PDB file of C-alpha atoms in Angstrom:
ATOM      1  CA  MET A1021      80.289  91.141 158.135  1.00  0.00           C
ATOM      2  CA  THR A1022      81.642  94.274 156.554  1.00  0.00           C
ATOM      3  CA  ASP A1023      80.530  96.036 153.459  1.00  0.00           C
ATOM      4  CA  THR A1024      83.472  94.900 151.471  1.00  0.00           C
ATOM      5  CA  GLN A1025      82.739  91.092 152.751  1.00  0.00           C
ATOM      6  CA  VAL A1026      80.561  88.736 150.527  1.00  0.00           C
ATOM      7  CA  SER A1027      79.443  85.555 151.637  1.00  0.00           C
ATOM      8  CA  PRO A1028      80.157  82.435 149.628  1.00  0.00           C
ATOM      9  CA  SER A1029      76.423  81.700 149.217  1.00  0.00           C
ATOM     10  CA  ARG A1030      76.134  85.439 147.523  1.00  0.00           C
ATOM     11  CA  PHE A1031      78.971  85.143 145.532  1.00  0.00           C
ATOM     12  CA  ALA A1032      78.104  81.690 144.112  1.00  0.00           C
ATOM     13  CA  ALA A1033      74.494  83.014 143.432  1.00  0.00           C
ATOM     14  CA  GLY A1034      75.944  86.213 141.477  1.00  0.00           C
ATOM     15  CA  ALA A1035      78.305  83.710 139.479  1.00  0.00           C
ATOM     16  CA  SER A1036      75.517  81.272 138.634  1.00  0.00           C
ATOM     17  CA  ALA A1037      73.217  84.687 137.658  1.00  0.00           C
ATOM     18  CA  VAL A1038      76.189  85.748 135.213  1.00  0.00           C
ATOM     19  CA  ASP A1039      76.474  82.189 133.922  1.00  0.00           C
ATOM     20  CA  ALA A1040      73.086  82.255 132.919  1.00  0.00           C
ATOM     21  CA  THR A1041      72.987  85.780 131.504  1.00  0.00           C
ATOM     22  CA  TRP A1042      76.219  84.628 129.193  1.00  0.00           C
ATOM     23  CA  ARG A1043      74.379  81.513 128.235  1.00  0.00           C
ATOM     24  CA  ALA A1044      71.431  83.171 127.180  1.00  0.00           C
ATOM     25  CA  VAL A1045      73.293  85.812 125.437  1.00  0.00           C
ATOM     26  CA  LEU A1046      75.085  83.178 123.539  1.00  0.00           C
ATOM     27  CA  LEU A1047      72.313  81.414 122.537  1.00  0.00           C
ATOM     28  CA  GLY A1048      70.457  84.385 121.248  1.00  0.00           C
ATOM     29  CA  ILE A1049      73.404  84.955 119.067  1.00  0.00           C
ATOM     30  CA  GLY A1050      73.460  81.559 118.077  1.00  0.00           C
ATOM     31  CA  LEU A1051      69.939  81.632 116.938  1.00  0.00           C
ATOM     32  CA  LEU A1052      70.213  84.901 115.073  1.00  0.00           C
ATOM     33  CA  ALA A1053      73.404  83.533 113.039  1.00  0.00           C
ATOM     34  CA  ALA A1054      71.304  80.337 112.439  1.00  0.00           C
ATOM     35  CA  VAL A1055      68.455  81.904 110.914  1.00  0.00           C
ATOM     36  CA  ALA A1056      70.669  84.352 108.818  1.00  0.00           C
ATOM     37  CA  ALA A1057      73.227  81.808 107.792  1.00  0.00           C
ATOM     38  CA  PRO A1058      71.319  80.496 104.458  1.00  0.00           C
ATOM     39  CA  PHE A1059      71.671  84.090 103.259  1.00  0.00           C
ATOM     40  CA  VAL A1060      75.401  84.342 103.643  1.00  0.00           C
ATOM     41  CA  LEU A1061      76.632  80.841 103.114  1.00  0.00           C
ATOM     42  CA  TYR A1062      75.962  78.031 101.112  1.00  0.00           C
ATOM     43  CA  PRO A1063      72.531  76.546 102.528  1.00  0.00           C
ATOM     44  CA  VAL A1064      73.424  72.741 101.605  1.00  0.00           C
ATOM     45  CA  PHE A1065      76.803  73.379 103.595  1.00  0.00           C
ATOM     46  CA  VAL A1066      74.969  74.746 106.460  1.00  0.00           C
ATOM     47  CA  MET A1067      72.355  71.760 106.665  1.00  0.00           C
ATOM     48  CA  LYS A1068      75.181  69.304 106.462  1.00  0.00           C
ATOM     49  CA  VAL A1069      76.867  71.131 109.640  1.00  0.00           C
ATOM     50  CA  LEU A1070      73.470  71.014 111.673  1.00  0.00           C
ATOM     51  CA  CYS A1071      72.790  67.204 110.708  1.00  0.00           C
ATOM     52  CA  PHE A1072      76.494  66.262 112.039  1.00  0.00           C
ATOM     53  CA  ALA A1073      76.060  68.731 115.121  1.00  0.00           C
ATOM     54  CA  LEU A1074      72.864  66.810 115.865  1.00  0.00           C
ATOM     55  CA  PHE A1075      74.472  63.578 115.472  1.00  0.00           C
ATOM     56  CA  ALA A1076      77.526  64.763 117.882  1.00  0.00           C
ATOM     57  CA  CYS A1077      75.313  66.328 120.116  1.00  0.00           C
ATOM     58  CA  ALA A1078      73.493  62.768 120.351  1.00  0.00           C
ATOM     59  CA  PHE A1079      76.665  60.758 120.828  1.00  0.00           C
ATOM     60  CA  ASN A1080      77.771  63.349 123.882  1.00  0.00           C
ATOM     61  CA  LEU A1081      74.815  62.410 125.555  1.00  0.00           C
ATOM     62  CA  LEU A1082      76.035  59.198 125.596  1.00  0.00           C
ATOM     63  CA  ILE A1083      79.803  59.552 126.366  1.00  0.00           C
ATOM     64  CA  GLY A1084      79.732  63.008 127.978  1.00  0.00           C
ATOM     65  CA  PHE A1085      76.824  62.576 130.407  1.00  0.00           C
ATOM     66  CA  ALA A1086      76.687  58.798 130.969  1.00  0.00           C
ATOM     67  CA  GLY A1087      80.325  57.815 130.529  1.00  0.00           C
ATOM     68  CA  LEU A1088      79.767  55.185 127.893  1.00  0.00           C
ATOM     69  CA  LEU A1089      82.032  55.112 124.863  1.00  0.00           C
ATOM     70  CA  SER A1090      80.013  53.745 121.700  1.00  0.00           C
ATOM     71  CA  PHE A1091      82.228  52.871 118.514  1.00  0.00           C
ATOM     72  CA  GLY A1092      79.166  52.075 116.693  1.00  0.00           C
ATOM     73  CA  HIS A1093      76.894  55.175 116.639  1.00  0.00           C
ATOM     74  CA  ALA A1094      77.094  55.041 112.862  1.00  0.00           C
ATOM     75  CA  ALA A1095      74.825  52.104 112.715  1.00  0.00           C
ATOM     76  CA  PHE A1096      71.911  54.346 113.834  1.00  0.00           C
ATOM     77  CA  PHE A1097      73.023  57.354 111.681  1.00  0.00           C
ATOM     78  CA  GLY A1098      73.085  55.094 108.618  1.00  0.00           C
ATOM     79  CA  ALA A1099      70.053  52.643 109.244  1.00  0.00           C
ATOM     80  CA  ALA A1100      68.011  55.813 109.819  1.00  0.00           C
ATOM     81  CA  ALA A1101      69.290  57.282 106.490  1.00  0.00           C
ATOM     82  CA  TYR A1102      68.405  54.075 104.613  1.00  0.00           C
ATOM     83  CA  VAL A1103      65.107  53.623 106.195  1.00  0.00           C
ATOM     84  CA  SER A1104      64.086  57.153 105.529  1.00  0.00           C
ATOM     85  CA  ALA A1105      65.265  57.265 102.071  1.00  0.00           C
ATOM     86  CA  HIS A1106      63.420  53.887 101.005  1.00  0.00           C
ATOM     87  CA  ALA A1107      60.348  55.172 102.755  1.00  0.00           C
ATOM     88  CA  ALA A1108      60.077  58.458 100.947  1.00  0.00           C
ATOM     89  CA  LYS A1109      61.484  56.953  97.441  1.00  0.00           C
ATOM     90  CA  VAL A1110      59.792  53.793  97.366  1.00  0.00           C
ATOM     91  CA  TRP A1111      56.830  53.819  99.563  1.00  0.00           C
ATOM     92  CA  GLY A1112      56.012  57.376  98.867  1.00  0.00           C
ATOM     93  CA  LEU A1113      55.890  58.803 102.404  1.00  0.00           C
ATOM     94  CA  THR A1114      55.852  62.470 103.161  1.00  0.00           C
ATOM     95  CA  PRO A1115      59.081  63.799 104.543  1.00  0.00           C
ATOM     96  CA  GLU A1116      57.773  63.937 107.997  1.00  0.00           C
ATOM     97  CA  LEU A1117      56.548  60.445 108.069  1.00  0.00           C
ATOM     98  CA  SER A1118      60.023  59.124 106.449  1.00  0.00           C
ATOM     99  CA  ILE A1119      62.073  60.896 109.253  1.00  0.00           C
ATOM    100  CA  LEU A1120      59.685  59.787 111.981  1.00  0.00           C
ATOM    101  CA  LEU A1121      59.975  55.987 110.696  1.00  0.00           C
ATOM    102  CA  GLY A1122      63.961  56.497 110.545  1.00  0.00           C
ATOM    103  CA  THR A1123      64.136  57.711 113.879  1.00  0.00           C
ATOM    104  CA  LEU A1124      61.851  55.127 115.454  1.00  0.00           C
ATOM    105  CA  CYS A1125      63.804  52.307 113.496  1.00  0.00           C
ATOM    106  CA  ALA A1126      67.088  54.032 114.985  1.00  0.00           C
ATOM    107  CA  ALA A1127      65.665  53.714 118.158  1.00  0.00           C
ATOM    108  CA  ALA A1128      64.498  50.377 118.048  1.00  0.00           C
ATOM    109  CA  LEU A1129      67.802  49.250 116.848  1.00  0.00           C
ATOM    110  CA  GLY A1130      69.494  51.176 119.810  1.00  0.00           C
ATOM    111  CA  ALA A1131      67.315  49.126 122.176  1.00  0.00           C
ATOM    112  CA  ALA A1132      68.392  45.925 120.627  1.00  0.00           C
ATOM    113  CA  PHE A1133      71.952  47.083 120.846  1.00  0.00           C
ATOM    114  CA  GLY A1134      71.708  48.279 124.375  1.00  0.00           C
ATOM    115  CA  VAL A1135      70.248  45.033 125.546  1.00  0.00           C
ATOM    116  CA  LEU A1136      73.316  43.247 124.287  1.00  0.00           C
ATOM    117  CA  ALA A1137      76.145  45.639 125.199  1.00  0.00           C
ATOM    118  CA  ILE A1138      74.928  47.965 128.402  1.00  0.00           C
ATOM    119  CA  ARG A1139      76.042  45.049 130.703  1.00  0.00           C
ATOM    120  CA  ARG A1140      79.743  45.515 129.840  1.00  0.00           C
ATOM    121  CA  GLN A1141      81.988  48.548 130.648  1.00  0.00           C
ATOM    122  CA  GLY A1142      84.735  50.457 129.283  1.00  0.00           C
ATOM    123  CA  ILE A1143      86.446  49.052 125.972  1.00  0.00           C
ATOM    124  CA  TYR A1144      84.460  45.707 126.236  1.00  0.00           C
ATOM    125  CA  PHE A1145      81.283  47.907 125.804  1.00  0.00           C
ATOM    126  CA  ALA A1146      83.130  49.930 122.922  1.00  0.00           C
ATOM    127  CA  MET A1147      84.304  46.611 121.241  1.00  0.00           C
ATOM    128  CA  ILE A1148      80.728  45.137 121.484  1.00  0.00           C
ATOM    129  CA  THR A1149      79.268  48.304 119.924  1.00  0.00           C
ATOM    130  CA  LEU A1150      81.789  48.341 117.075  1.00  0.00           C
ATOM    131  CA  ALA A1151      81.088  44.678 116.104  1.00  0.00           C
ATOM    132  CA  LEU A1152      77.016  45.147 116.157  1.00  0.00           C
ATOM    133  CA  ALA A1153      77.608  48.169 113.815  1.00  0.00           C
ATOM    134  CA  GLN A1154      80.016  46.188 111.492  1.00  0.00           C
ATOM    135  CA  MET A1155      77.044  43.741 111.244  1.00  0.00           C
ATOM    136  CA  ILE A1156      74.620  46.622 110.230  1.00  0.00           C
ATOM    137  CA  PHE A1157      77.224  47.737 107.634  1.00  0.00           C
ATOM    138  CA  PHE A1158      77.346  44.324 106.025  1.00  0.00           C
ATOM    139  CA  LEU A1159      73.524  44.158 105.855  1.00  0.00           C
ATOM    140  CA  ALA A1160      73.510  47.522 104.030  1.00  0.00           C
ATOM    141  CA  LEU A1161      75.939  45.835 101.693  1.00  0.00           C
ATOM    142  CA  GLN A1162      74.242  42.924 101.127  1.00  0.00           C
ATOM    143  CA  LEU A1163      70.124  43.744 101.368  1.00  0.00           C
ATOM    144  CA  PRO A1164      68.538  44.305  98.262  1.00  0.00           C
ATOM    145  CA  PHE A1165      66.854  47.461  99.031  1.00  0.00           C
ATOM    146  CA  THR A1166      69.943  49.245  99.886  1.00  0.00           C
ATOM    147  CA  HIS A1167      71.416  48.606  96.345  1.00  0.00           C
ATOM    148  CA  GLY A1168      74.783  48.054  97.719  1.00  0.00           C
ATOM    149  CA  GLU A1169      77.681  50.288  97.046  1.00  0.00           C
ATOM    150  CA  ASP A1170      75.225  52.474  94.737  1.00  0.00           C
ATOM    151  CA  GLY A1171      72.996  53.644  97.702  1.00  0.00           C
ATOM    152  CA  ILE A1172      69.637  54.977  97.538  1.00  0.00           C
ATOM    153  CA  GLN A1173      69.680  58.076  95.168  1.00  0.00           C
ATOM    154  CA  ALA A1174      67.477  60.456  93.982  1.00  0.00           C
ATOM    155  CA  VAL A1175      65.476  60.619  97.129  1.00  0.00           C
ATOM    156  CA  PRO A1176      62.473  62.729  96.810  1.00  0.00           C
ATOM    157  CA  ARG A1177      61.971  65.697  99.407  1.00  0.00           C
ATOM    158  CA  GLY A1178      58.490  66.078  98.740  1.00  0.00           C
ATOM    159  CA  HIS A1179      55.943  68.267 100.631  1.00  0.00           C
ATOM    160  CA  LEU A1180      56.293  68.826 104.454  1.00  0.00           C
ATOM    161  CA  PHE A1181      53.004  68.352 105.798  1.00  0.00           C
ATOM    162  CA  GLY A1182      51.418  68.540 102.382  1.00  0.00           C
ATOM    163  CA  VAL A1183      52.167  72.303 102.277  1.00  0.00           C
ATOM    164  CA  ILE A1184      55.834  73.144 102.306  1.00  0.00           C
ATOM    165  CA  ASP A1185      58.059  72.298  99.232  1.00  0.00           C
ATOM    166  CA  LEU A1186      61.207  71.114 100.568  1.00  0.00           C
ATOM    167  CA  ASN A1187      62.914  71.430  97.015  1.00  0.00           C
ATOM    168  CA  GLN A1188      63.262  74.809  97.840  1.00  0.00           C
ATOM    169  CA  PRO A1189      66.600  75.494  99.562  1.00  0.00           C
ATOM    170  CA  LEU A1190      65.157  77.861 102.199  1.00  0.00           C
ATOM    171  CA  SER A1191      62.415  75.519 103.002  1.00  0.00           C
ATOM    172  CA  MET A1192      64.384  72.722 103.504  1.00  0.00           C
ATOM    173  CA  TYR A1193      67.252  74.755 105.589  1.00  0.00           C
ATOM    174  CA  TYR A1194      64.677  75.855 108.160  1.00  0.00           C
ATOM    175  CA  THR A1195      63.062  72.385 108.474  1.00  0.00           C
ATOM    176  CA  VAL A1196      66.479  71.048 109.155  1.00  0.00           C
ATOM    177  CA  LEU A1197      66.981  73.845 111.343  1.00  0.00           C
ATOM    178  CA  ALA A1198      63.917  73.298 113.297  1.00  0.00           C
ATOM    179  CA  VAL A1199      64.734  69.311 113.550  1.00  0.00           C
ATOM    180  CA  PHE A1200      68.257  70.374 114.933  1.00  0.00           C
ATOM    181  CA  LEU A1201      66.734  72.805 117.659  1.00  0.00           C
ATOM    182  CA  PHE A1202      64.233  69.929 118.567  1.00  0.00           C
ATOM    183  CA  GLY A1203      66.742  67.397 119.215  1.00  0.00           C
ATOM    184  CA  PHE A1204      68.831  70.020 120.965  1.00  0.00           C
ATOM    185  CA  ALA A1205      66.177  70.884 123.267  1.00  0.00           C
ATOM    186  CA  VAL A1206      65.365  67.428 124.033  1.00  0.00           C
ATOM    187  CA  ILE A1207      68.994  66.770 124.759  1.00  0.00           C
ATOM    188  CA  TRP A1208      69.219  70.206 126.965  1.00  0.00           C
ATOM    189  CA  ARG A1209      65.850  68.965 129.090  1.00  0.00           C
ATOM    190  CA  THR A1210      67.270  65.267 129.448  1.00  0.00           C
ATOM    191  CA  VAL A1211      70.529  66.806 130.779  1.00  0.00           C
ATOM    192  CA  HIS A1212      68.895  69.370 132.992  1.00  0.00           C
ATOM    193  CA  SER A1213      66.354  66.841 134.637  1.00  0.00           C
ATOM    194  CA  PRO A1214      66.671  64.423 137.500  1.00  0.00           C
ATOM    195  CA  PHE A1215      67.131  61.539 135.017  1.00  0.00           C
ATOM    196  CA  GLY A1216      70.161  63.629 133.765  1.00  0.00           C
ATOM    197  CA  GLN A1217      71.504  64.129 137.139  1.00  0.00           C
ATOM    198  CA  VAL A1218      71.472  60.137 137.842  1.00  0.00           C
ATOM    199  CA  LEU A1219      73.240  59.679 134.397  1.00  0.00           C
ATOM    200  CA  LYS A1220      76.186  62.182 135.812  1.00  0.00           C
ATOM    201  CA  ALA A1221      76.016  60.211 139.244  1.00  0.00           C
ATOM    202  CA  ILE A1222      76.670  57.084 137.158  1.00  0.00           C
ATOM    203  CA  ARG A1223      79.230  58.412 135.176  1.00  0.00           C
ATOM    204  CA  GLU A1224      81.238  59.736 138.101  1.00  0.00           C
ATOM    205  CA  ASN A1225      80.686  56.679 140.554  1.00  0.00           C
ATOM    206  CA  GLU A1226      78.514  54.061 139.167  1.00  0.00           C
ATOM    207  CA  ALA A1227      79.193  52.003 142.457  1.00  0.00           C
ATOM    208  CA  ARG A1228      77.854  54.506 144.789  1.00  0.00           C
ATOM    209  CA  ALA A1229      74.802  55.045 142.448  1.00  0.00           C
ATOM    210  CA  VAL A1230      73.974  51.550 142.713  1.00  0.00           C
ATOM    211  CA  SER A1231      74.570  51.643 146.476  1.00  0.00           C
ATOM    212  CA  LEU A1232      72.147  54.706 146.673  1.00  0.00           C
ATOM    213  CA  GLY A1233      69.505  52.216 145.185  1.00  0.00           C
ATOM    214  CA  TYR A1234      69.393  53.415 141.502  1.00  0.00           C
ATOM    215  CA  ARG A1235      68.857  50.390 138.819  1.00  0.00           C
ATOM    216  CA  THR A1236      71.860  51.869 136.517  1.00  0.00           C
ATOM    217  CA  GLU A1237      71.572  49.377 133.922  1.00  0.00           C
ATOM    218  CA  ARG A1238      68.058  50.808 133.110  1.00  0.00           C
ATOM    219  CA  TYR A1239      69.226  54.012 133.240  1.00  0.00           C
ATOM    220  CA  LYS A1240      71.922  53.578 130.710  1.00  0.00           C
ATOM    221  CA  LEU A1241      69.724  51.385 128.568  1.00  0.00           C
ATOM    222  CA  LEU A1242      67.410  54.424 128.386  1.00  0.00           C
ATOM    223  CA  ALA A1243      70.360  56.968 127.532  1.00  0.00           C
ATOM    224  CA  PHE A1244      71.661  54.489 124.874  1.00  0.00           C
ATOM    225  CA  VAL A1245      68.129  54.346 123.267  1.00  0.00           C
ATOM    226  CA  LEU A1246      67.515  58.064 123.484  1.00  0.00           C
ATOM    227  CA  SER A1247      71.133  58.879 122.028  1.00  0.00           C
ATOM    228  CA  ALA A1248      70.582  56.211 119.247  1.00  0.00           C
ATOM    229  CA  GLY A1249      66.832  57.805 118.332  1.00  0.00           C
ATOM    230  CA  LEU A1250      68.633  61.421 118.265  1.00  0.00           C
ATOM    231  CA  ALA A1251      71.548  59.992 115.983  1.00  0.00           C
ATOM    232  CA  GLY A1252      68.747  58.321 113.713  1.00  0.00           C
ATOM    233  CA  LEU A1253      66.929  61.848 113.876  1.00  0.00           C
ATOM    234  CA  ALA A1254      70.141  63.420 112.304  1.00  0.00           C
ATOM    235  CA  GLY A1255      70.610  60.434 109.859  1.00  0.00           C
ATOM    236  CA  ALA A1256      67.088  60.652 108.512  1.00  0.00           C
ATOM    237  CA  THR A1257      67.166  64.505 107.868  1.00  0.00           C
ATOM    238  CA  LYS A1258      70.650  63.829 106.278  1.00  0.00           C
ATOM    239  CA  ALA A1259      69.279  61.656 103.938  1.00  0.00           C
ATOM    240  CA  LEU A1260      66.438  63.900 102.716  1.00  0.00           C
ATOM    241  CA  VAL A1261      69.150  67.007 102.653  1.00  0.00           C
ATOM    242  CA  PHE A1262      71.411  65.249 100.357  1.00  0.00           C
ATOM    243  CA  GLN A1263      68.460  62.940  98.413  1.00  0.00           C
ATOM    244  CA  LEU A1264      71.205  60.105  99.215  1.00  0.00           C
ATOM    245  CA  ALA A1265      71.603  57.230 101.632  1.00  0.00           C
ATOM    246  CA  SER A1266      75.121  55.619 101.074  1.00  0.00           C
ATOM    247  CA  LEU A1267      77.614  52.991 102.608  1.00  0.00           C
ATOM    248  CA  THR A1268      79.305  55.915 104.034  1.00  0.00           C
ATOM    249  CA  ASP A1269      76.614  56.546 106.554  1.00  0.00           C
ATOM    250  CA  VAL A1270      77.513  53.337 108.145  1.00  0.00           C
ATOM    251  CA  THR A1271      81.186  52.683 108.110  1.00  0.00           C
ATOM    252  CA  TRP A1272      83.331  52.543 111.132  1.00  0.00           C
ATOM    253  CA  GLN A1273      84.893  55.906 109.994  1.00  0.00           C
ATOM    254  CA  MET A1274      81.531  57.635 110.574  1.00  0.00           C
ATOM    255  CA  SER A1275      81.640  56.311 114.200  1.00  0.00           C
ATOM    256  CA  GLY A1276      85.355  57.665 114.587  1.00  0.00           C
ATOM    257  CA  GLU A1277      84.375  60.826 112.968  1.00  0.00           C
ATOM    258  CA  VAL A1278      81.642  61.529 115.578  1.00  0.00           C
ATOM    259  CA  VAL A1279      83.916  60.939 118.156  1.00  0.00           C
ATOM    260  CA  LEU A1280      86.471  63.201 116.915  1.00  0.00           C
ATOM    261  CA  MET A1281      83.700  65.963 116.688  1.00  0.00           C
ATOM    262  CA  THR A1282      82.692  65.643 120.315  1.00  0.00           C
ATOM    263  CA  LEU A1283      86.289  65.441 121.663  1.00  0.00           C
ATOM    264  CA  LEU A1284      87.409  68.471 119.677  1.00  0.00           C
ATOM    265  CA  GLY A1285      84.163  70.679 120.835  1.00  0.00           C
ATOM    266  CA  GLY A1286      84.427  69.549 124.411  1.00  0.00           C
ATOM    267  CA  MET A1287      83.042  66.289 125.711  1.00  0.00           C
ATOM    268  CA  GLY A1288      80.321  66.932 128.354  1.00  0.00           C
ATOM    269  CA  THR A1289      79.497  70.203 127.140  1.00  0.00           C
ATOM    270  CA  LEU A1290      76.244  71.310 125.585  1.00  0.00           C
ATOM    271  CA  PHE A1291      77.539  73.352 122.634  1.00  0.00           C
ATOM    272  CA  GLY A1292      80.853  71.473 122.416  1.00  0.00           C
ATOM    273  CA  PRO A1293      79.896  69.094 119.698  1.00  0.00           C
ATOM    274  CA  VAL A1294      78.053  71.786 117.728  1.00  0.00           C
ATOM    275  CA  VAL A1295      81.446  73.712 117.407  1.00  0.00           C
ATOM    276  CA  GLY A1296      83.397  70.443 116.939  1.00  0.00           C
ATOM    277  CA  ALA A1297      81.095  69.402 113.801  1.00  0.00           C
ATOM    278  CA  GLY A1298      81.259  72.672 112.269  1.00  0.00           C
ATOM    279  CA  ILE A1299      85.178  72.783 112.616  1.00  0.00           C
ATOM    280  CA  VAL A1300      85.483  69.129 110.991  1.00  0.00           C
ATOM    281  CA  VAL A1301      82.646  69.709 108.441  1.00  0.00           C
ATOM    282  CA  THR A1302      84.098  73.086 107.381  1.00  0.00           C
ATOM    283  CA  LEU A1303      87.720  71.527 107.061  1.00  0.00           C
ATOM    284  CA  GLU A1304      86.756  68.569 105.044  1.00  0.00           C
ATOM    285  CA  SER A1305      84.468  71.018 102.862  1.00  0.00           C
ATOM    286  CA  HIS A1306      87.485  73.224 102.076  1.00  0.00           C
ATOM    287  CA  LEU A1307      90.291  70.726 102.133  1.00  0.00           C
ATOM    288  CA  ALA A1308      88.444  68.380  99.645  1.00  0.00           C
ATOM    289  CA  GLY A1309      89.654  70.682  96.809  1.00  0.00           C
ATOM    290  CA  THR A1310      93.157  70.752  97.641  1.00  0.00           C
ATOM    291  CA  SER A1311      96.004  67.891  97.045  1.00  0.00           C
ATOM    292  CA  LEU A1312      96.242  67.566 100.793  1.00  0.00           C
ATOM    293  CA  PRO A1313      95.443  64.473 102.999  1.00  0.00           C
ATOM    294  CA  VAL A1314      92.123  65.446 104.761  1.00  0.00           C
ATOM    295  CA  PRO A1315      92.399  62.994 107.503  1.00  0.00           C
ATOM    296  CA  VAL A1316      95.941  63.580 108.152  1.00  0.00           C
ATOM    297  CA  VAL A1317      95.410  67.512 108.430  1.00  0.00           C
ATOM    298  CA  ILE A1318      92.163  66.778 110.373  1.00  0.00           C
ATOM    299  CA  GLY A1319      94.345  64.466 112.597  1.00  0.00           C
ATOM    300  CA  VAL A1320      97.103  67.057 113.212  1.00  0.00           C
ATOM    301  CA  ILE A1321      94.446  69.825 114.100  1.00  0.00           C
ATOM    302  CA  PHE A1322      92.807  67.333 116.672  1.00  0.00           C
ATOM    303  CA  VAL A1323      96.183  66.750 118.094  1.00  0.00           C
ATOM    304  CA  VAL A1324      97.223  70.262 118.399  1.00  0.00           C
ATOM    305  CA  CYS A1325      93.849  71.145 119.942  1.00  0.00           C
ATOM    306  CA  VAL A1326      94.073  68.150 122.608  1.00  0.00           C
ATOM    307  CA  LEU A1327      97.330  69.477 123.491  1.00  0.00           C
ATOM    308  CA  VAL A1328      96.346  73.206 123.752  1.00  0.00           C
ATOM    309  CA  PHE A1329      92.450  72.648 125.150  1.00  0.00           C
ATOM    310  CA  ARG A1330      92.520  69.565 127.183  1.00  0.00           C
ATOM    311  CA  ARG A1331      88.867  69.872 127.881  1.00  0.00           C
ATOM    312  CA  GLY A1332      87.961  70.652 124.163  1.00  0.00           C
ATOM    313  CA  ILE A1333      87.821  74.093 122.617  1.00  0.00           C
ATOM    314  CA  VAL A1334      84.315  75.050 124.396  1.00  0.00           C
ATOM    315  CA  GLY A1335      85.064  73.066 127.405  1.00  0.00           C
ATOM    316  CA  GLU A1336      88.427  74.951 127.993  1.00  0.00           C
ATOM    317  CA  ILE A1337      87.193  78.271 127.408  1.00  0.00           C
ATOM    318  CA  ALA A1338      84.351  77.699 129.872  1.00  0.00           C
ATOM    319  CA  HIS A1339      86.574  76.557 132.644  1.00  0.00           C
ATOM    320  CA  ARG A1340      88.932  79.471 132.295  1.00  0.00           C
ATOM    321  CA  LEU A1341      86.184  81.967 132.169  1.00  0.00           C
ATOM    322  CA  ARG A1342      84.867  80.054 135.519  1.00  0.00           C
ATOM    323  CA  ARG A1343      88.684  80.401 136.886  1.00  0.00           C
ATOM    324  CA  ARG A1344      88.369  84.327 136.312  1.00  0.00           C
TER     325      ARG A1344
END
């Protein structure tokens, strides 16, 4: 081999090193931007972006890495919001316990949903999750502690660990940022673990995964429960941020919105749902004060992005960088 020739293995190793370097650089820039964001932007707006970004990442773990399309993820998001809000306002629990309780309830609800739905595939799985989520919506409408259409209002933020006053905007923001980073780290570790590799194998070819001896139903159920728990973590945190839990959190439109965020940013990528959530929340916030029909405008932008970026914004950019 001459000096001008490079073996495929050395080329692949160099490409991997470059990818890792770029990821580290982008991650560092993102962390710096997140830390400085409340000094530049309205803190509540950024907190909303972070909550929905975690929600979209949790959904992406299910559809992007396990290949399971759920139309009922709002049930976990909204149920955790109601439980967390009720625990903080009525039971007087501290913020960390309220969020933890909401997350655990969402995970338990995910286990119940998963046992019923996980044996189906494709559109049948999606329709079962949608039907179960609608049951949660009607329960939220009828149960006394949810207060029907009024929701649970004036939820106290309290003091985190009895020390940090979450009524201060910066304290609340950095708490939400810590929750998001924790959830994102759990997703990153899951995807890069042997468990995550099995999920990818099930997504690509479940029959082959079964032939290799993997109990795919168990893996899919665990992924469903983990996704539901992280979605609940996002919903419980959002309830404390806005001091409100309402029917909006459990509607089928919320389930559709998280699908939109994930597809827009890039399904199957780690940072795609974060970008998608940021775009959707920004559009909703800026278009709310205009006379334009917000769903129509977002729908048009989504169609254009699908035509131009078939893998989502982050997915398409990453694909083109790899080709170069």
